[in-house]
């Protein structure tokens, strides 16, 4: 204690108590250091947690950064947010925009080499409107997880959303076409007018000659795609004016607007195996073209017609009693040098398979030879080709095959290539010839004589008329007088009746004495009745008058 | 430095911090008790510096997650945000509320940092027995003590919003991990300021005078 302290102590009153000294206790001052340790543990655990929970960072390159904002644009998978765009930079070559994004930890397994990213914006296509939600909430980056085994963190974003996501059940097929037509990604795929899929991609092939389309057929409709299935353009309206008249073919209103593809398996090939994923098919330009393809055997024949082929066009059907068994492939005029005659050569494509023998025959080489023999026999029986008018309205012609037993005998010229099938004049030509025949016959008729005969007939008629006149006169003289007598009698009777009626009328007339008397009598009766009523009234009012008599009026 | 008066401790008097009774105590003894209410008596808060340092270090540690981690999650019909303190300030600044942004920045970032720095300064100066700028230091200490509880502004906002705004899909506010850390920082700095015994600042002055 210092000197000053003791001085103070003496100045102070002595009643300041001494502190109690009790048993010494260990200080717990070291325990306080638990607090920073706990804080450290908490801080570290938070850091570890943040580090562990931190998902992968990916970069996606897009052609443009439209609608993407750093720190705002989300990455969504199945509409669930799994990431956020961290930054957007322009690529060094300035060709694209590099988007860096942080993904959630659970998205780690999603980053496969075939994982796809695209920007979801409001989009209006012919068939649908999508991404409307982004109008208010802003664009986001959509994601479709791939199936590949390899991981990847740098991706190239798609410019348009994929039509088909990986997890959609179904199968993809490849179609080769010469022309993409009005098809685009998202164009519908129809099966029996039902939309069962979409076009996934369309690319021009490297050679620039053909296009390759990838289509997706949803499950379970993908089972209807078989190895022999035919695909064709169902775009727009297929308007056709041909020998069958006017045909309008269309799949649906949607396909008119935005195009589409239809497919069908020909009935004969229903048993074909289901097509595997990625199988290539040819895309035909229309249904007719597609459906005629299954004929594996195609025979070419040449038909020579003498008449005009005006109205016959390439593609016109070759018809066997209403069933199309072929088509016209070429039409040309041929000059026969020897006879200096022009004939019309029409080449047809014939599908013998469409005429099925009753016994199911196989279609091997032998049967083709057989079919030659068969055709020979048929021609012997009058099997001919003929030009027929399909429609009077359009004047379109088609080739009809039929049996004409009365036709002049002919044979198939197998030596020529294509073989020459005998023809018979068309029905138009036949019509013309028969008309000519009628004219000729008319010409031959002895018109002069006929007129002479007619004159004679007229003369005799004149005579007949005269005799008729006579007859009438006779009737007039011999028959009529008696009738006149009879008529006089009748008239007398009628006169009598008239008189009687006049008398009656006189009696009944207004000024007749009987009528006047009657009227007077009635008037008298009326007066009597009136007097009676007056008496009655008076008696009612003065009943005493019966006893006392009528009082004099006081007046 | 001239300073009036002499300290009670220098004269062997010790006041009880519960009942206020002044008793005689020859030297700082851990076993001394108040004769009236038997509260332990000390000239100075025991282990004041240790405790203060401990709380301060804990506050420093938690200051990092408080600023880095998400303070508040706000989900509305059209947007969903996760904000740290700083991102919230930036958001406010860019969205036409620079005034509020400044207030939040001061209350949530500057004030806790100021408290931490000031307390560190005080502790270091006391440890070194410095007598420099004692008037300013005492002013700083008062500010720290006064401002302490008001630093809970953020926590108030977050907890109130989280409790009030729960309209499911329309608008939801949730407190993030950062809010817990931030709250811890505020509480820890308050404790640190509480544990700090300002009388320690004059002790070197007395020693200087006695020398």
Tab-separated table of C-alpha atoms in Angstrom, chain A residues 110-314:
chain	number	residue	atom	x	y	z
A	110	UNK	CA	-26.988	-34.385	-65.069
A	111	UNK	CA	-23.975	-33.115	-66.953
A	112	UNK	CA	-23.517	-35.681	-69.672
A	113	UNK	CA	-22.033	-35.146	-73.091
A	114	UNK	CA	-25.467	-35.242	-74.667
A	115	UNK	CA	-27.144	-33.000	-72.138
A	116	UNK	CA	-28.791	-30.122	-73.921
A	117	UNK	CA	-29.447	-26.520	-72.928
A	118	UNK	CA	-31.655	-23.964	-74.593
A	119	UNK	CA	-33.204	-20.622	-73.714
A	120	UNK	CA	-36.918	-20.743	-72.974
A	121	UNK	CA	-38.633	-17.669	-74.297
A	122	UNK	CA	-42.235	-17.109	-75.298
A	123	UNK	CA	-42.550	-18.905	-78.586
A	124	UNK	CA	-45.445	-19.093	-80.970
A	125	UNK	CA	-45.395	-21.780	-83.626
A	126	UNK	CA	-48.139	-22.990	-85.907
A	127	UNK	CA	-49.179	-25.687	-83.532
A	128	UNK	CA	-48.563	-24.254	-80.093
A	129	UNK	CA	-47.646	-21.381	-77.897
A	130	UNK	CA	-45.019	-22.130	-75.315
A	131	UNK	CA	-43.053	-20.390	-72.637
A	132	UNK	CA	-45.810	-17.939	-71.748
A	133	UNK	CA	-44.687	-18.018	-68.139
A	134	UNK	CA	-41.431	-16.390	-69.166
A	135	UNK	CA	-43.350	-13.241	-70.121
A	136	UNK	CA	-43.652	-12.365	-66.467
A	137	UNK	CA	-40.853	-14.292	-64.833
A	138	UNK	CA	-38.272	-13.718	-67.543
A	139	UNK	CA	-36.476	-16.216	-69.709
A	140	UNK	CA	-34.767	-19.208	-68.266
A	141	UNK	CA	-32.456	-21.863	-69.553
A	142	UNK	CA	-34.097	-25.215	-70.090
A	143	UNK	CA	-32.193	-28.417	-69.724
A	144	UNK	CA	-32.591	-31.931	-70.949
A	145	UNK	CA	-30.430	-34.545	-69.303
A	146	UNK	CA	-28.594	-36.841	-71.621
A	147	UNK	CA	-28.069	-40.540	-71.357
A	148	UNK	CA	-24.380	-40.645	-72.121
A	149	UNK	CA	-21.938	-42.050	-69.587
A	150	UNK	CA	-19.334	-39.327	-69.997
A	151	UNK	CA	-19.451	-36.096	-68.068
A	152	UNK	CA	-18.952	-32.666	-69.499
A	153	UNK	CA	-19.027	-29.099	-68.215
A	154	UNK	CA	-18.880	-27.036	-71.428
A	155	UNK	CA	-21.930	-27.142	-73.615
A	156	UNK	CA	-23.267	-25.558	-76.754
A	157	UNK	CA	-26.765	-24.279	-76.278
A	158	UNK	CA	-29.552	-25.055	-78.716
A	159	UNK	CA	-31.175	-22.178	-80.535
A	160	UNK	CA	-34.630	-23.730	-80.377
A	161	UNK	CA	-36.057	-25.924	-77.662
A	162	UNK	CA	-35.832	-29.604	-78.509
A	163	UNK	CA	-39.155	-31.055	-79.512
A	164	UNK	CA	-38.479	-34.313	-77.792
A	165	UNK	CA	-36.811	-34.701	-74.467
A	166	UNK	CA	-34.700	-37.689	-73.608
A	167	UNK	CA	-37.079	-39.164	-71.111
A	168	UNK	CA	-40.034	-39.200	-73.483
A	169	UNK	CA	-40.818	-42.783	-74.434
A	170	UNK	CA	-40.774	-43.484	-78.113
A	171	UNK	CA	-38.437	-44.008	-80.997
A	172	UNK	CA	-36.629	-41.862	-83.479
A	173	UNK	CA	-36.394	-42.638	-87.156
A	174	UNK	CA	-34.508	-41.124	-90.022
A	175	UNK	CA	-36.274	-40.066	-93.181
A	176	UNK	CA	-34.573	-39.251	-96.450
A	177	UNK	CA	-36.337	-36.942	-98.831
A	178	UNK	CA	-35.513	-34.901	-101.871
A	179	UNK	CA	-37.320	-31.892	-100.540
A	180	UNK	CA	-38.115	-30.724	-97.070
A	181	UNK	CA	-41.274	-29.014	-98.291
A	182	UNK	CA	-43.064	-27.079	-95.627
A	183	UNK	CA	-41.735	-29.314	-92.882
A	184	UNK	CA	-39.827	-27.872	-90.019
A	185	UNK	CA	-38.809	-28.907	-86.569
A	186	UNK	CA	-41.974	-29.620	-84.651
A	187	UNK	CA	-44.051	-30.507	-87.692
A	188	UNK	CA	-46.546	-33.177	-86.734
A	189	UNK	CA	-46.394	-36.822	-87.666
A	190	UNK	CA	-49.701	-38.478	-88.363
A	191	UNK	CA	-50.801	-42.050	-88.178
A	192	UNK	CA	-54.345	-42.512	-89.387
A	193	UNK	CA	-54.893	-38.781	-88.998
A	194	UNK	CA	-53.834	-38.940	-85.372
A	195	UNK	CA	-50.819	-36.980	-84.331
A	196	UNK	CA	-48.316	-39.418	-82.922
A	197	UNK	CA	-45.017	-37.617	-83.196
A	198	UNK	CA	-42.978	-34.710	-84.418
A	199	UNK	CA	-40.148	-33.814	-86.674
A	200	UNK	CA	-37.092	-33.449	-84.473
A	201	UNK	CA	-34.576	-32.098	-86.909
A	202	UNK	CA	-34.149	-31.391	-90.566
A	203	UNK	CA	-30.764	-31.111	-92.213
A	204	UNK	CA	-29.540	-30.725	-95.705
A	205	UNK	CA	-27.274	-33.581	-96.625
A	206	UNK	CA	-23.657	-32.831	-97.417
A	207	UNK	CA	-24.110	-33.422	-101.112
A	208	UNK	CA	-26.908	-30.862	-101.184
A	209	UNK	CA	-29.093	-33.269	-103.108
A	210	UNK	CA	-31.262	-34.670	-100.362
A	211	UNK	CA	-32.449	-33.769	-96.918
A	212	UNK	CA	-32.428	-35.922	-93.841
A	213	UNK	CA	-35.188	-35.557	-91.330
A	214	UNK	CA	-35.294	-37.077	-87.910
A	215	UNK	CA	-38.734	-37.858	-86.617
A	216	UNK	CA	-39.860	-38.974	-83.225
A	217	UNK	CA	-42.797	-41.315	-82.778
A	218	UNK	CA	-44.221	-41.368	-79.302
A	219	UNK	CA	-44.796	-44.550	-77.467
A	220	UNK	CA	-46.979	-46.617	-77.886
A	221	UNK	CA	-47.500	-45.515	-81.479
A	222	UNK	CA	-43.899	-46.322	-82.327
A	223	UNK	CA	-44.989	-49.955	-82.454
A	224	UNK	CA	-46.844	-49.171	-85.680
A	225	UNK	CA	-43.647	-48.271	-87.447
A	226	UNK	CA	-42.524	-51.433	-89.142
A	227	UNK	CA	-39.682	-52.120	-91.499
A	228	UNK	CA	-42.010	-51.779	-94.469
A	229	UNK	CA	-43.771	-48.665	-93.226
A	230	UNK	CA	-44.117	-45.887	-95.755
A	231	UNK	CA	-43.754	-42.226	-94.905
A	232	UNK	CA	-45.004	-39.420	-97.058
A	233	UNK	CA	-45.435	-35.663	-97.029
A	234	UNK	CA	-48.846	-34.754	-95.741
A	235	UNK	CA	-48.183	-31.070	-96.196
A	236	UNK	CA	-50.796	-28.720	-97.414
A	237	UNK	CA	-53.669	-29.654	-99.654
A	238	UNK	CA	-53.066	-32.273	-102.287
A	239	UNK	CA	-55.405	-31.186	-105.021
A	240	UNK	CA	-55.494	-33.459	-108.022
A	241	UNK	CA	-57.462	-33.405	-111.216
A	242	UNK	CA	-57.037	-36.629	-113.091
A	243	UNK	CA	-58.867	-39.477	-114.720
A	244	UNK	CA	-60.565	-40.203	-111.420
A	245	UNK	CA	-61.995	-36.718	-111.301
A	246	UNK	CA	-61.117	-34.221	-108.647
A	247	UNK	CA	-59.380	-35.407	-105.485
A	248	UNK	CA	-58.507	-33.373	-102.460
A	249	UNK	CA	-56.262	-35.045	-99.942
A	250	UNK	CA	-55.234	-33.600	-96.647
A	251	UNK	CA	-54.321	-34.914	-93.230
A	252	UNK	CA	-55.672	-32.214	-91.008
A	253	UNK	CA	-56.107	-28.492	-90.879
A	254	UNK	CA	-52.930	-28.304	-88.844
A	255	UNK	CA	-50.934	-30.046	-91.535
A	256	UNK	CA	-52.298	-27.626	-94.125
A	257	UNK	CA	-50.899	-24.767	-92.136
A	258	UNK	CA	-47.614	-26.184	-90.964
A	259	UNK	CA	-47.013	-29.295	-92.957
A	260	UNK	CA	-46.645	-32.779	-91.669
A	261	UNK	CA	-45.703	-36.332	-92.353
A	262	UNK	CA	-48.029	-39.288	-92.465
A	263	UNK	CA	-47.094	-42.896	-92.301
A	264	UNK	CA	-48.821	-46.160	-92.850
A	265	UNK	CA	-47.893	-49.773	-93.206
A	266	UNK	CA	-49.434	-51.421	-96.258
A	267	UNK	CA	-51.909	-54.092	-95.257
A	268	UNK	CA	-49.880	-56.850	-96.882
A	269	UNK	CA	-46.916	-56.083	-94.654
A	270	UNK	CA	-48.627	-55.961	-91.318
A	271	UNK	CA	-46.509	-58.816	-90.121
A	272	UNK	CA	-43.237	-57.055	-90.807
A	273	UNK	CA	-41.044	-56.631	-87.722
A	274	UNK	CA	-41.139	-53.394	-85.789
A	275	UNK	CA	-38.556	-50.932	-86.965
A	276	UNK	CA	-35.681	-50.364	-84.575
A	277	UNK	CA	-34.626	-46.965	-83.313
A	278	UNK	CA	-32.882	-44.867	-85.925
A	279	UNK	CA	-33.936	-46.915	-88.954
A	280	UNK	CA	-33.871	-45.030	-92.251
A	281	UNK	CA	-36.923	-44.632	-94.430
A	282	UNK	CA	-37.666	-42.810	-97.635
A	283	UNK	CA	-40.029	-39.895	-97.394
A	284	UNK	CA	-42.300	-39.908	-100.427
A	285	UNK	CA	-43.775	-36.760	-101.827
A	286	UNK	CA	-47.349	-37.946	-101.501
A	287	UNK	CA	-49.497	-40.812	-100.416
A	288	UNK	CA	-50.061	-42.226	-103.889
A	289	UNK	CA	-46.399	-42.364	-104.623
A	290	UNK	CA	-45.730	-43.985	-101.306
A	291	UNK	CA	-48.400	-46.602	-101.569
A	292	UNK	CA	-47.482	-47.776	-105.041
A	293	UNK	CA	-43.999	-48.613	-103.907
A	294	UNK	CA	-44.593	-51.992	-102.343
A	295	UNK	CA	-44.863	-53.543	-105.790
A	296	UNK	CA	-41.558	-55.223	-106.115
A	297	UNK	CA	-42.242	-56.509	-109.583
A	298	UNK	CA	-42.628	-53.798	-112.152
A	299	UNK	CA	-43.106	-54.656	-115.797
A	300	UNK	CA	-42.987	-52.130	-118.563
A	301	UNK	CA	-45.186	-52.453	-121.592
A	302	UNK	CA	-45.618	-50.369	-124.672
A	303	UNK	CA	-49.036	-49.604	-126.031
A	304	UNK	CA	-49.530	-48.174	-129.476
A	305	UNK	CA	-52.683	-46.241	-130.130
A	306	UNK	CA	-53.864	-44.879	-133.419
A	307	UNK	CA	-56.202	-42.332	-131.931
A	308	UNK	CA	-55.429	-39.088	-130.201
A	309	UNK	CA	-54.049	-39.353	-126.704
A	310	UNK	CA	-55.182	-35.885	-125.808
A	311	UNK	CA	-56.207	-36.024	-122.163
A	312	UNK	CA	-53.790	-38.777	-121.248
A	313	UNK	CA	-51.028	-37.690	-118.953
A	314	UNK	CA	-47.981	-39.281	-117.430
